[in-house]
XYZ file of C-alpha atoms in Angstrom:
700
model
C 108.196 137.028 120.575
C 107.505 133.512 121.776
C 107.801 130.317 119.777
C 103.988 130.199 119.636
C 103.858 133.712 118.183
C 106.105 132.888 115.135
C 105.055 129.248 114.691
C 103.704 128.602 111.173
C 104.035 132.212 110.046
C 105.502 131.105 106.733
C 102.997 128.246 106.274
C 99.563 128.383 104.665
C 97.855 125.571 106.442
C 94.193 124.586 106.271
C 93.097 126.912 109.043
C 94.969 129.792 107.523
C 93.737 129.390 104.001
C 90.103 128.925 105.266
C 90.015 132.633 106.031
C 90.968 133.472 102.425
C 88.586 131.119 100.569
C 84.794 131.074 99.897
C 83.056 128.356 101.872
C 82.366 126.094 98.804
C 85.971 126.323 97.712
C 87.271 125.545 101.171
C 85.005 122.518 101.509
C 86.156 121.342 98.046
C 89.813 121.711 99.171
C 89.082 119.791 102.356
C 87.373 117.032 100.410
C 90.403 116.901 98.084
C 92.678 116.398 101.085
C 90.582 113.981 103.085
C 88.912 112.005 100.246
C 91.048 112.679 97.203
C 88.118 114.402 95.402
C 88.750 116.378 92.224
C 88.926 120.176 92.852
C 87.733 121.378 89.468
C 89.191 124.232 87.535
C 87.159 127.054 89.166
C 88.086 126.060 92.723
C 91.701 125.438 91.705
C 91.962 128.991 90.299
C 90.431 130.520 93.421
C 92.834 128.569 95.670
C 95.799 129.569 93.530
C 94.856 133.211 93.678
C 94.540 133.004 97.488
C 97.932 131.297 97.841
C 99.614 133.861 95.538
C 98.094 136.841 97.443
C 99.297 135.369 100.786
C 102.834 134.749 99.395
C 103.091 138.179 97.829
C 102.151 139.737 101.151
C 105.322 138.117 102.467
C 107.460 139.523 99.697
C 107.428 136.448 97.379
C 107.896 136.873 93.609
C 108.572 133.235 92.633
C 107.066 129.831 93.282
C 108.285 126.287 92.967
C 106.893 122.794 93.068
C 108.966 121.336 95.926
C 109.445 117.616 95.493
C 111.607 114.689 96.682
C 113.130 112.706 93.770
C 114.820 109.333 94.364
C 118.105 111.023 95.195
C 116.830 111.314 98.749
C 117.152 115.111 98.601
C 114.573 117.775 97.774
C 114.371 119.470 94.398
C 112.890 122.723 93.063
C 112.654 124.897 89.923
C 111.677 128.550 90.428
C 109.057 130.268 88.252
C 108.029 133.926 88.515
C 104.472 135.072 89.043
C 105.117 137.587 86.253
C 102.878 137.363 83.274
C 101.384 139.679 80.594
C 97.741 140.468 79.967
C 96.134 140.818 76.517
C 97.432 144.387 76.304
C 100.960 143.134 77.105
C 100.898 144.858 80.471
C 102.864 143.133 83.242
C 100.705 141.455 85.842
C 101.147 138.837 88.621
C 99.395 135.550 87.835
C 99.234 132.134 89.403
C 96.581 129.869 87.860
C 94.981 126.726 89.138
C 96.811 124.746 86.439
C 100.122 126.196 87.631
C 99.274 125.227 91.183
C 98.201 121.696 90.388
C 100.935 120.693 87.905
C 104.359 121.654 86.586
C 106.671 120.028 84.069
C 110.320 119.866 85.097
C 112.858 117.989 82.910
C 113.030 114.469 84.418
C 116.107 113.364 82.383
C 118.673 114.295 84.987
C 116.878 112.616 87.888
C 117.269 108.887 88.657
C 114.474 106.726 87.173
C 115.722 103.185 87.467
C 114.344 102.205 84.053
C 110.892 103.786 84.385
C 111.542 105.843 81.272
C 113.819 105.555 78.187
C 116.741 107.940 77.788
C 115.047 110.180 75.219
C 111.856 110.567 77.360
C 112.884 113.683 79.309
C 109.400 114.764 80.302
C 108.357 114.489 83.953
C 105.584 116.121 85.930
C 105.143 117.444 89.430
C 101.671 117.515 90.930
C 100.492 119.388 94.004
C 100.008 117.447 97.212
C 97.246 119.415 98.922
C 97.599 117.371 102.131
C 100.968 119.098 102.795
C 100.603 122.916 103.195
C 102.426 125.436 101.042
C 105.262 127.250 102.768
C 107.759 130.073 102.099
C 111.432 129.099 102.048
C 114.126 131.809 102.349
C 117.305 131.350 100.323
C 119.320 134.022 102.006
C 117.079 137.121 101.892
C 115.068 135.785 98.893
C 111.626 134.284 99.788
C 110.227 131.510 97.490
C 106.709 129.990 97.672
C 107.116 126.211 97.862
C 104.272 123.888 96.780
C 104.853 120.331 98.208
C 104.429 117.996 95.256
C 104.804 114.484 93.928
C 106.986 113.733 90.898
C 106.146 111.220 88.178
C 107.160 110.233 84.678
C 105.310 110.867 81.380
C 103.959 107.299 81.665
C 102.604 107.944 85.154
C 105.223 106.022 87.213
C 106.445 107.573 90.436
C 109.929 109.108 90.319
C 109.959 110.317 93.876
C 109.813 109.325 97.581
C 106.489 110.989 98.440
C 104.178 109.123 96.025
C 104.733 105.665 97.586
C 104.315 107.213 101.026
C 100.964 108.771 100.160
C 99.733 105.511 98.585
C 100.800 103.609 101.709
C 98.971 106.087 103.912
C 95.858 105.527 101.923
C 96.225 101.713 101.991
C 96.889 101.724 105.779
C 93.738 103.834 106.309
C 91.656 101.397 104.320
C 92.929 98.343 106.194
C 92.988 99.860 109.660
C 89.554 101.407 109.242
C 88.128 98.084 108.109
C 89.646 96.498 111.293
C 88.045 99.157 113.500
C 84.656 98.699 111.898
C 84.807 94.961 112.383
C 85.931 95.260 116.020
C 83.820 98.289 117.116
C 81.200 98.923 114.475
C 82.494 102.497 114.088
C 83.417 104.002 110.744
C 86.636 105.923 111.406
C 89.653 107.021 109.383
C 93.222 106.158 110.403
C 96.531 107.923 109.834
C 100.100 106.890 110.476
C 101.858 109.234 112.865
C 105.575 109.861 113.001
C 108.114 111.491 115.277
C 111.700 111.406 114.065
C 114.924 111.998 116.012
C 117.601 113.554 113.860
C 121.258 113.137 114.904
C 124.023 115.196 113.322
C 127.592 116.470 113.901
C 128.806 120.059 113.856
C 132.404 121.042 113.016
C 134.131 124.361 112.557
C 133.843 125.357 108.894
C 137.501 126.313 108.660
C 138.436 122.643 109.360
C 135.684 121.308 107.156
C 136.950 123.308 104.120
C 140.371 121.663 104.516
C 139.001 118.125 104.313
C 138.218 116.969 100.772
C 136.635 113.762 102.131
C 134.106 115.661 104.239
C 133.247 117.939 101.368
C 132.831 115.268 98.713
C 131.962 112.101 100.636
C 130.419 113.432 103.866
C 132.753 111.313 105.957
C 136.403 111.170 106.829
C 138.100 108.498 104.726
C 141.357 108.944 106.618
C 142.201 110.072 110.069
C 143.839 108.657 113.196
C 141.704 108.471 116.416
C 142.480 111.216 118.994
C 143.827 110.281 122.413
C 140.387 111.095 123.824
C 137.192 110.045 122.052
C 133.903 109.366 123.831
C 135.267 106.947 126.424
C 134.807 109.438 129.277
C 131.064 109.547 128.558
C 131.056 113.218 129.275
C 129.318 114.644 126.159
C 125.868 112.976 126.269
C 123.319 115.452 127.704
C 126.144 117.735 128.732
C 126.016 121.506 128.733
C 125.676 122.775 125.069
C 128.429 125.096 123.988
C 127.434 128.760 123.398
C 128.328 128.651 119.756
C 126.315 125.500 119.150
C 123.376 126.841 121.162
C 123.346 130.006 119.038
C 123.160 127.812 115.940
C 120.321 125.702 117.473
C 118.318 128.789 118.484
C 118.673 130.239 114.949
C 117.758 126.922 113.360
C 114.747 126.363 115.575
C 113.425 129.904 115.043
C 113.404 129.377 111.285
C 111.896 125.960 111.567
C 109.152 127.204 113.861
C 108.145 129.738 111.123
C 107.916 126.814 108.687
C 105.616 124.920 111.039
C 108.191 122.338 112.172
C 107.364 121.665 115.810
C 110.874 121.252 117.252
C 110.691 120.013 120.807
C 113.994 118.721 122.162
C 117.709 119.287 121.532
C 120.703 117.855 123.323
C 124.297 116.693 123.082
C 124.703 113.153 121.826
C 127.295 110.492 122.781
C 130.148 111.491 120.518
C 132.078 114.809 120.748
C 130.354 117.538 118.613
C 127.296 115.168 117.992
C 123.770 116.494 118.626
C 120.212 115.531 118.298
C 116.922 117.324 117.643
C 113.368 115.921 117.735
C 109.865 117.387 117.066
C 106.329 116.785 118.289
C 104.707 113.886 116.377
C 102.650 114.607 113.297
C 100.852 112.949 110.413
C 103.590 110.814 108.782
C 103.405 112.703 105.440
C 103.962 116.080 107.124
C 106.626 114.599 109.363
C 108.571 113.393 106.302
C 108.272 116.713 104.649
C 109.464 118.427 107.854
C 112.483 116.167 108.091
C 113.524 117.013 104.584
C 113.243 120.698 105.409
C 115.294 120.261 108.590
C 118.175 118.529 106.712
C 118.119 121.269 104.092
C 117.872 124.290 106.350
C 120.367 123.164 109.019
C 123.122 123.163 106.355
C 122.324 126.774 105.401
C 122.067 127.982 109.026
C 125.322 126.289 109.910
C 127.207 128.085 107.172
C 125.902 131.393 108.528
C 127.477 130.473 111.876
C 130.762 129.425 110.187
C 129.999 125.817 111.012
C 129.432 122.735 108.885
C 126.689 120.185 109.503
C 127.597 116.493 108.932
C 124.523 114.262 108.451
C 126.407 111.263 107.193
C 125.829 108.103 109.287
C 129.568 107.698 110.095
C 131.602 110.836 109.541
C 134.288 109.719 112.045
C 135.752 106.318 112.739
C 136.090 105.220 116.322
C 133.150 107.305 117.748
C 129.390 106.809 117.428
C 127.763 107.439 114.130
C 124.412 109.147 113.568
C 121.002 107.613 113.108
C 117.437 108.745 112.797
C 114.927 106.989 115.050
C 111.467 106.790 113.605
C 108.707 106.725 116.177
C 105.652 105.280 114.423
C 102.022 104.719 115.413
C 98.475 104.826 114.156
C 95.824 107.312 115.187
C 92.032 107.027 114.549
C 89.915 110.012 113.639
C 88.314 109.971 117.124
C 91.739 110.808 118.544
C 92.689 107.419 119.856
C 96.218 106.100 119.427
C 95.660 102.468 118.264
C 98.953 101.394 119.943
C 97.996 103.002 123.320
C 97.145 100.324 125.909
C 94.115 101.341 127.942
C 92.178 100.383 130.990
C 88.989 99.020 129.355
C 88.563 95.544 127.788
C 87.451 97.227 124.502
C 90.569 99.375 124.258
C 92.724 96.380 125.200
C 91.282 94.328 122.430
C 92.045 96.994 119.853
C 95.511 97.494 121.276
C 96.327 93.804 121.080
C 94.895 93.457 117.547
C 96.955 96.285 116.128
C 100.025 95.343 118.127
C 99.946 91.832 116.776
C 99.444 93.190 113.254
C 102.655 95.249 113.534
C 104.641 92.277 114.909
C 103.265 90.034 112.166
C 104.220 92.651 109.558
C 107.775 92.939 110.882
C 108.125 89.169 110.790
C 106.765 88.740 107.284
C 108.477 91.813 105.725
C 111.573 92.214 107.961
C 113.953 91.796 105.066
C 112.199 94.555 103.129
C 112.245 96.850 106.171
C 116.028 96.141 106.430
C 116.347 97.037 102.712
C 114.669 100.381 103.199
C 117.376 101.582 105.586
C 120.322 100.113 103.740
C 122.924 102.559 102.387
C 126.593 102.987 101.981
C 126.757 105.269 105.042
C 124.534 103.126 107.220
C 126.635 100.036 106.549
C 129.335 101.655 108.735
C 127.121 101.868 111.881
C 124.659 98.963 111.800
C 125.792 96.202 114.037
C 128.785 98.173 115.401
C 127.767 98.140 119.076
C 126.447 101.661 118.621
C 123.406 100.915 116.503
C 120.972 98.062 116.014
C 122.324 95.083 113.982
C 121.441 94.265 110.454
C 119.117 91.480 111.776
C 115.527 92.781 112.079
C 113.871 91.843 115.387
C 111.072 93.292 117.610
C 111.359 94.161 121.285
C 108.104 94.324 123.256
C 109.214 94.374 126.849
C 108.734 91.602 129.426
C 105.104 92.473 130.369
C 103.678 92.432 126.825
C 105.760 89.372 126.051
C 104.198 87.646 129.041
C 100.695 88.619 127.904
C 101.326 87.315 124.349
C 102.818 84.112 125.695
C 99.654 83.669 127.888
C 97.457 84.202 124.821
C 99.469 81.773 122.758
C 99.639 79.015 125.380
C 95.981 79.242 126.672
C 94.236 75.953 125.998
C 90.876 77.729 126.185
C 89.746 81.239 126.853
C 87.736 80.884 130.050
C 86.365 83.951 131.823
C 89.169 83.718 134.276
C 91.842 83.631 131.538
C 90.232 86.568 129.703
C 90.045 88.516 133.014
C 93.733 87.897 133.727
C 94.733 89.098 130.311
C 92.516 92.183 130.718
C 94.079 92.883 134.113
C 97.550 92.558 132.678
C 96.773 94.906 129.844
C 95.098 97.438 132.135
C 98.378 97.727 134.037
C 100.321 98.507 130.906
C 100.118 102.333 130.933
C 101.799 102.474 134.328
C 104.267 99.709 133.512
C 105.364 101.410 130.327
C 106.351 104.499 132.327
C 107.810 102.756 135.359
C 109.279 99.417 134.455
C 109.851 98.867 130.730
C 113.500 98.973 129.601
C 113.850 100.609 126.173
C 116.468 98.100 124.972
C 118.588 100.394 122.793
C 120.062 97.390 120.962
C 116.719 96.525 119.253
C 116.105 97.807 115.723
C 112.322 97.903 116.191
C 111.072 98.399 119.756
C 107.742 99.057 121.311
C 108.109 102.038 123.646
C 104.796 102.433 125.397
C 102.416 103.737 122.709
C 104.443 103.534 119.488
C 107.160 101.498 117.793
C 110.603 103.026 117.421
C 112.361 102.006 114.193
C 115.996 102.704 115.246
C 117.957 101.442 112.250
C 117.290 104.348 109.816
C 120.377 106.348 108.756
C 120.719 109.981 109.645
C 121.098 111.160 106.072
C 118.182 109.203 104.649
C 114.751 110.395 103.610
C 112.246 108.816 105.994
C 109.522 108.643 103.347
C 110.328 105.213 101.951
C 110.905 103.359 105.278
C 107.553 104.688 106.465
C 105.884 103.715 103.237
C 107.131 100.119 103.508
C 106.133 99.903 107.217
C 102.683 101.305 106.490
C 102.160 98.868 103.624
C 103.479 95.876 105.629
C 101.117 96.611 108.494
C 98.201 97.130 106.019
C 98.998 93.778 104.437
C 98.887 92.046 107.906
C 95.638 93.804 108.822
C 94.085 92.611 105.562
C 94.972 88.974 106.357
C 93.754 89.325 109.939
C 90.562 91.135 108.857
C 89.740 88.357 106.426
C 89.726 85.803 109.247
C 87.912 88.239 111.552
C 85.060 88.591 109.021
C 84.548 84.799 109.134
C 83.970 84.668 112.894
C 80.406 83.983 113.900
C 80.650 86.610 116.652
C 83.319 89.256 117.419
C 83.927 89.076 121.134
C 86.972 88.958 123.338
C 87.204 85.166 123.444
C 86.874 84.719 119.677
C 89.333 87.546 118.911
C 91.830 86.160 121.393
C 91.510 82.731 119.745
C 92.121 84.378 116.389
C 95.168 86.318 117.646
C 96.712 83.208 119.141
C 97.557 81.802 115.727
C 99.104 85.113 114.534
C 101.117 85.415 117.772
C 102.475 81.918 117.256
C 103.446 82.321 113.629
C 105.251 85.618 114.174
C 107.068 85.001 117.502
C 110.309 84.264 115.675
C 110.884 88.004 115.180
C 110.534 88.798 118.867
C 113.703 89.128 120.948
C 114.137 90.641 124.382
C 117.894 90.260 124.815
C 121.140 91.904 123.644
C 120.962 92.372 119.872
C 124.732 93.134 119.820
C 125.700 89.579 121.015
C 127.134 86.786 118.987
C 124.663 84.491 120.660
C 121.781 86.450 119.092
C 123.315 86.254 115.632
C 123.520 82.502 115.972
C 119.979 82.270 117.370
C 118.629 84.505 114.615
C 120.149 82.151 112.053
C 118.399 79.232 113.722
C 115.108 81.207 113.509
C 115.621 81.836 109.809
C 115.882 85.561 110.144
C 117.823 87.471 107.425
C 121.231 88.920 108.303
C 122.136 91.070 105.306
C 125.331 92.769 106.412
C 125.990 94.874 103.305
C 123.721 97.120 101.317
C 123.832 95.104 98.054
C 122.774 91.996 100.042
C 119.929 93.916 101.614
C 118.752 95.408 98.278
C 118.454 91.957 96.747
C 115.208 91.573 98.687
C 113.580 93.917 96.209
C 114.096 91.342 93.417
C 112.404 88.594 95.234
C 108.994 87.012 94.365
C 107.766 87.931 97.829
C 108.485 91.623 97.157
C 106.577 91.448 93.964
C 103.540 89.834 95.736
C 103.799 92.502 98.469
C 103.605 95.505 96.135
C 100.878 93.798 94.107
C 98.693 93.303 97.222
C 99.313 96.704 98.802
C 99.666 98.895 95.654
C 102.102 101.370 97.141
C 104.428 100.619 94.218
C 103.840 99.304 90.700
C 105.911 96.369 89.499
C 107.942 98.806 87.320
C 108.456 101.112 90.276
C 109.633 98.200 92.411
C 112.241 97.424 89.779
C 113.258 101.077 89.737
C 113.731 101.083 93.534
C 116.250 98.261 93.205
C 118.069 99.784 90.177
C 118.267 103.299 91.491
C 119.461 102.351 94.936
C 122.049 99.797 93.675
C 123.416 102.344 91.176
C 123.605 105.012 93.846
C 125.522 102.666 96.174
C 128.004 101.814 93.481
C 128.499 105.483 92.546
C 129.061 106.485 96.162
C 131.716 103.821 96.691
C 133.417 104.627 93.367
C 133.712 108.240 94.486
C 135.042 107.314 97.924
C 137.687 104.979 96.506
C 138.835 107.554 93.927
C 138.921 110.189 96.662
C 140.938 108.055 99.026
C 143.557 107.325 96.338
C 143.866 110.976 95.571
C 144.170 111.978 99.262
C 146.826 109.320 99.846
C 148.833 110.589 96.858
C 148.509 114.280 97.644
C 148.021 114.603 101.425
C 149.586 111.550 103.030
C 152.637 110.375 101.038
C 154.299 113.812 100.299
C 154.705 114.784 103.947
C 155.595 111.195 104.856
C 158.349 111.195 102.189
C 159.620 114.554 103.328
C 159.676 113.590 106.929
C 161.390 110.265 106.101
C 164.153 112.255 104.377
C 164.516 114.578 107.333
C 164.828 111.677 109.793
C 167.301 109.882 107.557
C 169.374 113.036 107.264
C 169.226 113.560 111.011
C 170.467 110.007 111.626
C 173.288 110.397 109.149
C 174.371 113.563 110.879
C 174.185 111.775 114.231
C 176.269 108.871 112.999
C 178.797 111.315 111.584
C 179.056 113.087 114.901
C 178.831 110.247 117.438
C 179.805 107.279 115.355
C 177.561 104.381 114.214
C 177.967 102.453 117.425
C 176.661 105.148 119.663
C 173.688 104.128 121.875
C 171.526 106.923 120.499
C 171.766 105.711 116.917
C 169.971 102.336 117.236
C 166.498 103.457 118.500
C 166.446 106.282 115.945
C 167.352 103.870 113.141
C 164.557 101.518 114.326
C 162.164 104.498 114.299
C 163.141 105.245 110.678
C 162.654 101.630 109.764
C 159.143 101.718 111.232
C 158.362 104.868 109.308
C 159.799 103.548 106.075
C 157.990 100.241 106.535
C 154.671 101.979 107.095
C 155.187 104.074 103.926
C 156.024 100.884 101.952
C 152.938 99.097 103.369
C 150.717 102.049 102.400
C 152.077 102.070 98.903
C 151.402 98.340 98.535
C 147.793 98.620 99.788
C 147.268 101.793 97.840
C 148.316 100.130 94.602
C 146.109 97.084 95.265
C 143.167 99.531 96.012
C 143.758 101.288 92.674
C 143.769 97.996 90.834
C 140.518 96.824 92.426
C 138.885 100.200 91.884
C 139.786 100.230 88.184
C 138.516 96.652 87.665
C 135.322 97.215 89.715
C 134.069 100.357 88.048
C 134.010 98.660 84.592
C 131.443 96.066 85.800
C 127.660 96.178 85.326
C 125.822 97.877 88.181
C 124.789 94.925 90.218
C 128.153 93.165 90.015
C 129.889 96.501 90.543
C 127.963 97.136 93.824
C 128.804 93.722 95.227
C 132.456 94.074 94.217
C 132.638 97.472 95.980
C 131.124 95.943 99.157
C 133.095 92.738 99.198
C 136.474 93.783 97.689
C 136.986 97.540 97.498
C 135.733 98.565 100.926
C 137.889 96.039 102.770
C 140.924 97.151 100.803
C 140.167 100.799 101.605
C 140.240 99.805 105.302
C 143.666 98.234 104.857
C 145.038 101.300 103.122
C 143.538 103.572 105.763
C 145.227 101.656 108.615
C 148.675 102.517 107.319
C 147.708 106.100 106.376
C 146.411 106.677 109.891
C 149.606 105.229 111.387
C 151.621 107.778 109.380
C 149.527 110.619 110.773
C 150.814 109.942 114.291
C 154.399 109.387 113.059
C 154.911 112.439 110.885
C 155.746 115.960 112.086
C 152.340 117.615 112.920
C 153.453 120.896 111.415
C 153.813 119.229 108.034
C 150.360 117.533 108.153
C 147.875 119.523 106.075
C 144.662 117.568 106.851
C 142.872 118.719 110.008
C 143.056 115.916 112.491
C 140.246 114.356 114.571
C 141.455 116.390 117.516
C 140.793 119.596 115.619
C 137.529 118.389 114.088
C 136.032 116.930 117.190
C 137.373 119.133 120.020
C 138.061 122.567 118.532
C 135.151 124.818 117.770
């Protein structure tokens, strides 16, 4: 069977369910998806019955409301279709109420202060814009109903709700812009194509590394003699074992409607990437959650382990998740696609400037959306974009914007020159635009590529903030557009000139890795939040409060929860990592080091006894023992300092605790690691229990 034959076979999308519903019910469902209309009980019951019959035809006996709490993972609670009729006979039943809403216990999910401790009740509600699907846990199929998750008081407790609100807000603002510019009433969606990077290691090595199991990254480990310096892994031939995993994974994802398109080796050994065809941003976010969940299961079946952490190995590239974002109107036009006609060019410029303006005004919040303990290890490390948000447009668009900004007046000749320059763009984007891999937010022909997102992160919240920021910019631009006496090229160009000028500080065409850019960014007043707690502080600002009030994608209480939940998660993650490092030093590093030290000392004593203390062979061996003993002593000193800092830090309140972990504990962990890694290459390899980087990265 081909990919097309199996694609979506475990998904009940709109076209599939249309065949199973009466016309009035289908139209009601479509209105609910497109306009947010209320379904009504009768229609809901009919839809639920159709979904159950489809699921049972696939062997399903249980269903779940599949949702995305603020943990960044997906969650589910399974319920059976089994019920009893009035005569107590067993029947299968799935009502409209069961489809639309469920009530899981919310007490064990992070809430960030949106509920009190004793308020355990939470609700999931069906998101009809994302189709139901069947997930297999081993051989057991379960019907999954994509849902939002909220508290008893109605506050969002998940990642999906802010995304859906932001999609709605972006549609309102972008549609208003289109109507002002073209007179057409169209709807607009955000589109998204993610690129998921990950590592694969042999499961037998993974199971012997407590740090990979519990922290997702190696806390200790000396670099191998060969890393990625030969540049021979990127786009290289895929190993048979890895290819078998990829084929299996893609086959399952095709059945779930995930349109996987590309796969290849990445830069580091045993690092890979997959990417799909672009979709509606809400569906793309759901798909990415599915991918991260399913690839772990499939890897285990192939005796492999997937590592989605941003920096599982020191000394080689970490993993990111590029987010390719654009806007599409209901007439099929990509609003960030430069065209050949003046009308298309005007739209393109208007929406392009709106995105640049949004990035400039809300750059610190975009930075905060991708901050995490894992991502701190890769941002700004000459392998990923820096912590400074900037926008790359390419030399041709930059020249056009500079022309617009500097034009004293918009004569017919000036307008014609701008039109001509824009008309050349489609070819230029293909032929001459450098992608500038160092930029965190780059225009790449017909979309913006947000490159700073971490590989393990849910993409829902970064997209939500980007959607809302662009909507806010469009609202401000639309307000001025409405006041124009006439909407023509000259007047719109004149309007855009001011927005181009005020936002040009975010634009940068050079090397984002350079020290010169860091200094220049400081002069421009751009934020450079190098740690996660610094970045999260943006959520406490007055500007953040104004932003959510204007755009409505979060309530003020939910904004506070975002800060509290994320700061607490960061502190907990670092607390676990520090405790784990201490335990590994005590149980995996020091015991073989002590044993080997004793063996070397005994060997030297025997040598002295045989050859005499003045023998030439004695001195270099004694110096070797001194180096070994000195490294052990240094490790013990740094280990004890780490333990003291860890014990002090974990008693602090959450905010202070997070900053202490970032500023004190993490640097001390690096000091302890340096000596532990030195011991790895000094001690007898046969006595070393932890799998080394050589085994993890080169043996599969």
